[in-house]
Amino acid sequence: MPYLLALDQGTSSSRGIVFDVEGRIVASAQHETRQIFPQAGWVEHDPIDIWKTQISTAREAIGKSGIGLDDISALGITNQRETTMLWRRDTGEPLGNAIVWQDRRTEPLCARLRDQGLETMILEKTGLRIDAYFSATKLQWMLEHIPDARKLANAGLLAFGTIDSWLIWQLTGGKVHATDITNASRTMLFNVHAGQWDAELIRALEIPESLLPDVLPSCGNFGATDPALLGRSIPICGVAGDQQAALFGQACFNEGMAKNTYGTGCFALMNTGDRFQISLNGLITTPVAQSGQVRRYALEGSVFVGGAVVQWLRDGLHAIDSSPQIEALAHSVPDSGGVVLVPAFTGLGAPYWQPDARGTITGLTRGTTMAHIARAALESIAFQSTALLQAMERDAAQAGASVLTEVRVDGGASANDLLMQFQADLLGMPVVRPAVIETTALGAAFLAGLACGIYKDLDALASLWQADKTFLPQLDRREATERMQRWEHAVSQACLPAPDRS
């Protein structure tokens, strides 16, 4: 039986997972990655730490699986998107830490682009709004602030990449500098209609073209691993940014199908087929993982702080010792006692796009306990996701397109039954959790398996998807609406302008 190896490099950890051809996990390994916060609003990762943890988990997963190396047909990669780094082409040495997608330091550069009147052009070409979330201004900042970076880049000595490109470079021993269409589309430099780097955007943002990787379909030939790394050379056949990989792993191949991933952030995508639709409700448009010649798109909304709010309770407030404890603590009270927590630690993403918003807790009384705050923290994940998915429903209705009938969920926090039930209650529609919640890694494996011929087509992959549990809404719709209104009121307070201290 052939097997597939998936490398899943996320914001908080690196994972290696071996799947069988039925999409079942045979073995896995996971290592946390170090989070670096140099100052308020800045978030960084050590590229060497990312590489070491990722290759280590790959080796561990293969070792645990008990299968022979010759049984691994192909390797797929999925990764945190937008996280940006530079490295030397001659030595492979990084020029400092990677700037993580959550990082907000480049908001002044974004403001400069808006002042130049580039917002409409960027939206129409890339499907993205000008925001520090995306890679382009991170790359600009590096070129402006890292000593000699601009000089080295102009001389053609540097390579830019998101995490997928860094891993491909390392895995192939520096032979391949490439990315896939989904990761390229998150840079704010990629024309999603033409399927290539956009010369006008590159000039406008003053990016040397020699920095940029080759862009390939998500399902294809990305080279092969150096034999010394894993014991033999394994073809790299699938690459996709984590959220498009999750959409693929959830078998959301048809227009109107949607998924929401509950990880460090939350990311909802709805397949819009071959229709490029500019959102009227604060969302962005993004290509889905490309497995053939036809380009397809999705509406996407991103929550910057989802499961990370649980990490904050653990590491910041020391309210819990481990993340799984939050469900029991939140379950110890019947509700949040009127407490609403808006975890805008790095601003608010879609559909609000408020970079200056900051975390807020409202509704505190003398009777408030840590259990109420824990429940409010958990509920904040569902509130933010509901705002995204309701925006998608409005966009679909305005376009006369297919409307949502259910939401497929995945990611670590989707294992939390309390959260999933509350999500179904707010949405008023079924929330379906699959048998394999590691759908991000599964999507990468499916892409690799499709490319190397293990799977015939998308129908064959869709037949492998299985539901584990369906959460049906139980809350009265009027009560659900009132709760969302309280949430929106708390958001408005989080977005109040900072006082003028001049």
PDB file of C-alpha atoms in Angstrom, residues 84 227 257 270 299 305 313 422 447 453-454 489:
ATOM      1  CA  THR A  84       7.846  36.418   5.139  1.00  0.00           C
ATOM      2  CA  PRO A 227      18.315  11.749  -0.143  1.00  0.00           C
ATOM      3  CA  MET A 257     -19.282  24.723   0.113  1.00  0.00           C
ATOM      4  CA  MET A 270     -16.345  29.530   0.748  1.00  0.00           C
ATOM      5  CA  LEU A 299     -14.193  34.200  -0.492  1.00  0.00           C
ATOM      6  CA  VAL A 305      -6.679  35.669  17.148  1.00  0.00           C
ATOM      7  CA  LEU A 313      -5.134  32.523  29.043  1.00  0.00           C
ATOM      8  CA  PHE A 422     -22.066  27.506  20.329  1.00  0.00           C
ATOM      9  CA  LEU A 447      -2.731  17.162  -3.524  1.00  0.00           C
ATOM     10  CA  GLY A 453      -1.479   9.227  -9.591  1.00  0.00           C
ATOM     11  CA  ILE A 454      -2.672   7.571  -6.385  1.00  0.00           C
ATOM     12  CA  HIS A 489     -21.220  46.495  20.547  1.00  0.00           C
TER      13      HIS A 489
END
